[in-house]
Amino acid sequence: MSPLSGPDEGKRTGAGPQPGAGGAPAHPLAPLTWLYAPGDRPDVVCKAMSSGADVVIVDLEDAVAPDRKAYALDATADLLADVHPVPVHVRVHTPRDIPTLAPLPGLCGLRVPKVTHATDIHRIARLAPGLALYPLLESALAVEHAYAIAAAHPSVRGIALGEADLRADLGVREDSGLDWPRGRVVVAARAAALPPPAQSVHPDIRDLDALAAGCARGRSMGFFGRAAIHPRQLPVIERAYLPTPAEVDAAREVVAAAATERGALALPDGRFVDAAVVEGAHRVLALAARAGCPVPPHAKGPPEPLGPGGPRDVRAGQLLAADPAP
């Protein structure tokens, strides 16, 4: 598992998001890597569980041929009859898959494709009470309804774009054509007190330079982590989203200054520091600590959560009521 991984906290959800309340923009316990594996290849799914991914997503939709959908569902149900050390989610093909999957002890969340309205989430939540839901926004209509979907139900623990279908729906040829929908989903997640969304997959498993460049762009836009389709993509994603040594040093300086002076202040190099800057510095140091980088004792605690009820741990859809330790 990546440096940000931790033990599975359980799959059932508690209190839901408070619409408009806001939440920690990049909570250090949120997963960085989400690895897809085809549901009709249980051997590949088992390999994915030992790949180092923070979350494994068993895909019953695009990765499975139509004539193998039934087998994929049965194989996934057999696999999830047991609890696994890595959180396992399933991207369902149809709501008809959910009654088979929802009671299984090894299931930590459902990825729900092609969601367009909040009412879609209400229907899914009735089929899987208390199970963490992750709607995928894959059309122009879904993007227009992004906040309503994100805030639709307490079981929603994150949202993300399905960029392949969205690209086709919009007729977009250049990657920059998706900048507005990407920004929209980041804002919607933030407004609904959800963790920052993970980026959609990079489809070329050989072009790791393009993957790294795309991750850097996503990080600058407010995403946190990325879905992957091959284990070789995982370390690239981790490197892109973990803080650099220069960022860690700058954060240490901010936190140290804030520990000695209250209120807004200016550092010797001219940087202005207020509460928001200090909060961001704490997040950087929390991420560094999770990655094994030592931080000063006074800098180990993350900032106070912005939303009510504490920050969200989306590793398995669990709401942390208390301040986290990392």
C-alpha positions as a Python dict, from the first residue, in 0.01 Angstrom:
ca = {
    (1, 'M'): (0, 0, 0),
    (2, 'S'): (111, 357, -51),
    (3, 'P'): (256, 567, 232),
    (4, 'L'): (-89, 710, 290),
    (5, 'S'): (-259, 379, 345),
    (6, 'G'): (-386, 259, 678),
    (7, 'P'): (-599, -19, 821),
    (8, 'D'): (-950, -59, 691),
    (9, 'E'): (-1182, 141, 914),
    (10, 'G'): (-1501, -40, 809),
    (11, 'K'): (-1744, -2, 525),
    (12, 'R'): (-2066, 140, 669),
    (13, 'T'): (-2130, 508, 676),
    (14, 'G'): (-2241, 730, 959),
    (15, 'A'): (-2358, 1089, 946),
    (16, 'G'): (-2352, 1234, 599),
    (17, 'P'): (-2224, 1555, 452),
    (18, 'Q'): (-2361, 1887, 562),
    (19, 'P'): (-2440, 2064, 235),
    (20, 'G'): (-2249, 2384, 201),
    (21, 'A'): (-2060, 2334, 525),
    (22, 'G'): (-1726, 2253, 367),
    (23, 'G'): (-1469, 1995, 470),
    (24, 'A'): (-1093, 1950, 484),
    (25, 'P'): (-977, 2012, 125),
    (26, 'A'): (-709, 1741, 123),
    (27, 'H'): (-732, 1521, 427),
    (28, 'P'): (-408, 1325, 468),
    (29, 'L'): (-587, 995, 526),
    (30, 'A'): (-766, 1006, 190),
    (31, 'P'): (-639, 748, -60),
    (32, 'L'): (-404, 855, -335),
    (33, 'T'): (-438, 551, -558),
    (34, 'W'): (-747, 364, -673),
    (35, 'L'): (-663, 64, -892),
    (36, 'Y'): (-922, -85, -1128),
    (37, 'A'): (-924, -460, -1196),
    (38, 'P'): (-1165, -653, -1422),
    (39, 'G'): (-1430, -846, -1232),
    (40, 'D'): (-1411, -1146, -1464),
    (41, 'R'): (-1043, -1192, -1377),
    (42, 'P'): (-1034, -1282, -1006),
    (43, 'D'): (-664, -1365, -1040),
    (44, 'V'): (-595, -1009, -1154),
    (45, 'V'): (-808, -872, -870),
    (46, 'C'): (-602, -1068, -618),
    (47, 'K'): (-281, -932, -770),
    (48, 'A'): (-426, -580, -749),
    (49, 'M'): (-476, -629, -376),
    (50, 'S'): (-101, -677, -331),
    (51, 'S'): (-2, -399, -574),
    (52, 'G'): (27, -121, -317),
    (53, 'A'): (-291, 58, -423),
    (54, 'D'): (-483, 227, -145),
    (55, 'V'): (-817, 105, -283),
    (56, 'V'): (-892, -173, -534),
    (57, 'I'): (-1196, -122, -758),
    (58, 'V'): (-1343, -438, -909),
    (59, 'D'): (-1491, -333, -1241),
    (60, 'L'): (-1812, -498, -1358),
    (61, 'E'): (-1876, -237, -1626),
    (62, 'D'): (-1639, -128, -1905),
    (63, 'A'): (-1364, -381, -1833),
    (64, 'V'): (-1595, -682, -1875),
    (65, 'A'): (-1738, -809, -2205),
    (66, 'P'): (-2119, -837, -2220),
    (67, 'D'): (-2114, -1217, -2232),
    (68, 'R'): (-1903, -1232, -1914),
    (69, 'K'): (-2102, -992, -1696),
    (70, 'A'): (-2285, -1269, -1508),
    (71, 'Y'): (-1963, -1459, -1442),
    (72, 'A'): (-1791, -1140, -1326),
    (73, 'L'): (-2067, -1073, -1073),
    (74, 'D'): (-2052, -1428, -937),
    (75, 'A'): (-1672, -1423, -916),
    (76, 'T'): (-1676, -1089, -738),
    (77, 'A'): (-1937, -1211, -491),
    (78, 'D'): (-1718, -1513, -411),
    (79, 'L'): (-1416, -1288, -362),
    (80, 'L'): (-1598, -1045, -133),
    (81, 'A'): (-1735, -1317, 89),
    (82, 'D'): (-1418, -1254, 291),
    (83, 'V'): (-1272, -931, 431),
    (84, 'H'): (-946, -821, 270),
    (85, 'P'): (-664, -605, 409),
    (86, 'V'): (-710, -353, 127),
    (87, 'P'): (-1045, -172, 90),
    (88, 'V'): (-1232, -313, -210),
    (89, 'H'): (-1495, -120, -404),
    (90, 'V'): (-1703, -240, -696),
    (91, 'R'): (-1805, -41, -1001),
    (92, 'V'): (-2140, -195, -1078),
    (93, 'H'): (-2275, -251, -1426),
    (94, 'T'): (-2641, -215, -1332),
    (95, 'P'): (-2839, -155, -1012),
    (96, 'R'): (-2945, -518, -1042),
    (97, 'D'): (-2593, -611, -927),
    (98, 'I'): (-2635, -437, -593),
    (99, 'P'): (-2858, -683, -400),
    (100, 'T'): (-2596, -952, -463),
    (101, 'L'): (-2306, -733, -353),
    (102, 'A'): (-2440, -513, -73),
    (103, 'P'): (-2451, -774, 209),
    (104, 'L'): (-2097, -903, 144),
    (105, 'P'): (-1849, -842, 429),
    (106, 'G'): (-1558, -768, 194),
    (107, 'L'): (-1730, -480, 14),
    (108, 'C'): (-1625, -131, 126),
    (109, 'G'): (-1798, 88, -132),
    (110, 'L'): (-1989, 107, -459),
    (111, 'R'): (-1879, 307, -761),
    (112, 'V'): (-2201, 407, -933),
    (113, 'P'): (-2158, 485, -1305),
    (114, 'K'): (-2359, 720, -1524),
    (115, 'V'): (-2533, 906, -1241),
    (116, 'T'): (-2720, 1210, -1373),
    (117, 'H'): (-2957, 1317, -1092),
    (118, 'A'): (-2972, 1313, -714),
    (119, 'T'): (-3270, 1078, -742),
    (120, 'D'): (-3037, 814, -890),
    (121, 'I'): (-2844, 818, -562),
    (122, 'H'): (-3161, 792, -356),
    (123, 'R'): (-3255, 473, -542),
    (124, 'I'): (-2909, 321, -502),
    (125, 'A'): (-2897, 408, -131),
    (126, 'R'): (-3224, 221, -76),
    (127, 'L'): (-3069, -87, -234),
    (128, 'A'): (-2751, -63, -23),
    (129, 'P'): (-2837, 100, 309),
    (130, 'G'): (-2534, 242, 486),
    (131, 'L'): (-2285, 142, 217),
    (132, 'A'): (-2042, 407, 96),
    (133, 'L'): (-2137, 539, -248),
    (134, 'Y'): (-1912, 706, -505),
    (135, 'P'): (-2112, 848, -798),
    (136, 'L'): (-1936, 882, -1132),
    (137, 'L'): (-2031, 1185, -1340),
    (138, 'E'): (-2000, 1088, -1705),
    (139, 'S'): (-2222, 1328, -1900),
    (140, 'A'): (-2289, 1698, -1943),
    (141, 'L'): (-2612, 1660, -1748),
    (142, 'A'): (-2430, 1496, -1457),
    (143, 'V'): (-2175, 1779, -1446),
    (144, 'E'): (-2458, 2034, -1437),
    (145, 'H'): (-2604, 1846, -1136),
    (146, 'A'): (-2268, 1786, -966),
    (147, 'Y'): (-2346, 1956, -634),
    (148, 'A'): (-2696, 1807, -609),
    (149, 'I'): (-2546, 1460, -661),
    (150, 'A'): (-2262, 1520, -415),
    (151, 'A'): (-2504, 1635, -144),
    (152, 'A'): (-2783, 1392, -233),
    (153, 'H'): (-2750, 1144, 53),
    (154, 'P'): (-2540, 1073, 366),
    (155, 'S'): (-2401, 761, 200),
    (156, 'V'): (-2220, 961, -68),
    (157, 'R'): (-1852, 958, 30),
    (158, 'G'): (-1699, 1103, -284),
    (159, 'I'): (-1764, 1197, -646),
    (160, 'A'): (-1550, 1169, -957),
    (161, 'L'): (-1561, 1223, -1329),
    (162, 'G'): (-1583, 945, -1584),
    (163, 'E'): (-1380, 1128, -1842),
    (164, 'A'): (-1395, 883, -2134),
    (165, 'D'): (-1774, 897, -2157),
    (166, 'L'): (-1780, 1267, -2074),
    (167, 'R'): (-1531, 1342, -2350),
    (168, 'A'): (-1753, 1158, -2598),
    (169, 'D'): (-2067, 1331, -2473),
    (170, 'L'): (-1911, 1675, -2511),
    (171, 'G'): (-1728, 1603, -2836),
    (172, 'V'): (-1405, 1719, -2675),
    (173, 'R'): (-1080, 1648, -2862),
    (174, 'E'): (-822, 1834, -2656),
    (175, 'D'): (-761, 1757, -2291),
    (176, 'S'): (-805, 2124, -2204),
    (177, 'G'): (-1168, 2091, -2310),
    (178, 'L'): (-1233, 1909, -1982),
    (179, 'D'): (-1088, 2182, -1760),
    (180, 'W'): (-1426, 2334, -1679),
    (181, 'P'): (-1596, 2003, -1582),
    (182, 'R'): (-1293, 1914, -1373),
    (183, 'G'): (-1309, 2242, -1187),
    (184, 'R'): (-1683, 2198, -1144),
    (185, 'V'): (-1650, 1859, -975),
    (186, 'V'): (-1375, 1986, -742),
    (187, 'V'): (-1596, 2276, -633),
    (188, 'A'): (-1903, 2053, -594),
    (189, 'A'): (-1718, 1807, -372),
    (190, 'R'): (-1582, 2088, -157),
    (191, 'A'): (-1923, 2255, -126),
    (192, 'A'): (-2081, 1925, -19),
    (193, 'A'): (-1815, 1864, 250),
    (194, 'L'): (-1669, 1567, 62),
    (195, 'P'): (-1298, 1491, 13),
    (196, 'P'): (-1136, 1627, -302),
    (197, 'P'): (-1210, 1402, -598),
    (198, 'A'): (-950, 1170, -743),
    (199, 'Q'): (-859, 1218, -1107),
    (200, 'S'): (-995, 990, -1374),
    (201, 'V'): (-768, 722, -1520),
    (202, 'H'): (-488, 791, -1765),
    (203, 'P'): (-557, 535, -2041),
    (204, 'D'): (-201, 492, -2176),
    (205, 'I'): (-18, 262, -1936),
    (206, 'R'): (317, 311, -2116),
    (207, 'D'): (330, 691, -2124),
    (208, 'L'): (425, 758, -1765),
    (209, 'D'): (558, 1105, -1846),
    (210, 'A'): (215, 1211, -1966),
    (211, 'L'): (62, 1055, -1656),
    (212, 'A'): (297, 1254, -1432),
    (213, 'A'): (220, 1577, -1619),
    (214, 'G'): (-153, 1510, -1593),
    (215, 'C'): (-125, 1443, -1220),
    (216, 'A'): (64, 1768, -1169),
    (217, 'R'): (-211, 1951, -1353),
    (218, 'G'): (-479, 1775, -1148),
    (219, 'R'): (-306, 1858, -822),
    (220, 'S'): (-295, 2225, -922),
    (221, 'M'): (-670, 2214, -989),
    (222, 'G'): (-760, 2071, -648),
    (223, 'F'): (-779, 1697, -715),
    (224, 'F'): (-627, 1452, -469),
    (225, 'G'): (-494, 1123, -603),
    (226, 'R'): (-591, 935, -915),
    (227, 'A'): (-751, 615, -1039),
    (228, 'A'): (-522, 375, -1226),
    (229, 'I'): (-559, 81, -1461),
    (230, 'H'): (-213, -74, -1412),
    (231, 'P'): (15, -112, -1109),
    (232, 'R'): (303, 63, -1289),
    (233, 'Q'): (101, 385, -1271),
    (234, 'L'): (78, 384, -891),
    (235, 'P'): (423, 519, -796),
    (236, 'V'): (390, 797, -1053),
    (237, 'I'): (61, 908, -895),
    (238, 'E'): (208, 892, -544),
    (239, 'R'): (512, 1099, -637),
    (240, 'A'): (295, 1362, -804),
    (241, 'Y'): (67, 1411, -506),
    (242, 'L'): (306, 1378, -213),
    (243, 'P'): (474, 1704, -107),
    (244, 'T'): (822, 1780, -235),
    (245, 'P'): (1110, 1845, 8),
    (246, 'A'): (1086, 2216, -72),
    (247, 'E'): (714, 2214, 10),
    (248, 'V'): (779, 2033, 337),
    (249, 'D'): (1050, 2283, 435),
    (250, 'A'): (822, 2577, 356),
    (251, 'A'): (539, 2422, 557),
    (252, 'R'): (768, 2364, 854),
    (253, 'E'): (868, 2730, 847),
    (254, 'V'): (505, 2843, 840),
    (255, 'V'): (402, 2616, 1127),
    (256, 'A'): (702, 2713, 1337),
    (257, 'A'): (628, 3083, 1287),
    (258, 'A'): (262, 3035, 1372),
    (259, 'A'): (355, 2851, 1692),
    (260, 'T'): (536, 3158, 1824),
    (261, 'E'): (300, 3434, 1706),
    (262, 'R'): (-78, 3456, 1698),
    (263, 'G'): (-270, 3610, 1412),
    (264, 'A'): (-145, 3712, 1068),
    (265, 'L'): (227, 3761, 1021),
    (266, 'A'): (492, 3795, 752),
    (267, 'L'): (790, 3561, 718),
    (268, 'P'): (1141, 3698, 657),
    (269, 'D'): (1113, 3614, 286),
    (270, 'G'): (798, 3826, 257),
    (271, 'R'): (537, 3549, 256),
    (272, 'F'): (215, 3648, 430),
    (273, 'V'): (84, 3390, 676),
    (274, 'D'): (-270, 3373, 808),
    (275, 'A'): (-492, 3094, 941),
    (276, 'A'): (-564, 2951, 595),
    (277, 'V'): (-193, 2934, 511),
    (278, 'V'): (-118, 2764, 842),
    (279, 'E'): (-395, 2513, 780),
    (280, 'G'): (-247, 2428, 441),
    (281, 'A'): (99, 2391, 594),
    (282, 'H'): (-36, 2144, 850),
    (283, 'R'): (-188, 1938, 569),
    (284, 'V'): (147, 1928, 387),
    (285, 'L'): (324, 1810, 702),
    (286, 'A'): (54, 1553, 774),
    (287, 'L'): (102, 1409, 426),
    (288, 'A'): (479, 1410, 473),
    (289, 'A'): (444, 1229, 804),
    (290, 'R'): (226, 963, 645),
    (291, 'A'): (496, 916, 382),
    (292, 'G'): (759, 865, 653),
    (293, 'C'): (917, 1210, 646),
    (294, 'P'): (994, 1334, 1001),
    (295, 'V'): (825, 1655, 1112),
    (296, 'P'): (880, 1868, 1423),
    (297, 'P'): (674, 1756, 1727),
    (298, 'H'): (473, 2080, 1735),
    (299, 'A'): (382, 2035, 1367),
    (300, 'K'): (244, 1680, 1378),
    (301, 'G'): (-116, 1769, 1447),
    (302, 'P'): (-332, 1859, 1146),
    (303, 'P'): (-547, 2171, 1150),
    (304, 'E'): (-888, 2177, 1307),
    (305, 'P'): (-1145, 2040, 1059),
    (306, 'L'): (-1343, 2301, 871),
    (307, 'G'): (-1671, 2110, 862),
    (308, 'P'): (-1883, 1981, 1149),
    (309, 'G'): (-1819, 1630, 1274),
    (310, 'G'): (-1453, 1606, 1177),
    (311, 'P'): (-1273, 1522, 854),
    (312, 'R'): (-1358, 1231, 630),
    (313, 'D'): (-1160, 913, 583),
    (314, 'V'): (-1266, 783, 242),
    (315, 'R'): (-1052, 469, 250),
    (316, 'A'): (-1368, 274, 328),
    (317, 'G'): (-1634, 539, 349),
    (318, 'Q'): (-1588, 592, 722),
    (319, 'L'): (-1656, 927, 888),
    (320, 'L'): (-1393, 1006, 1151),
    (321, 'A'): (-1558, 1189, 1437),
    (322, 'A'): (-1231, 1267, 1615),
    (323, 'D'): (-926, 1455, 1495),
    (324, 'P'): (-685, 1219, 1315),
    (325, 'A'): (-339, 1152, 1447),
    (326, 'P'): (-120, 1161, 1132),
}
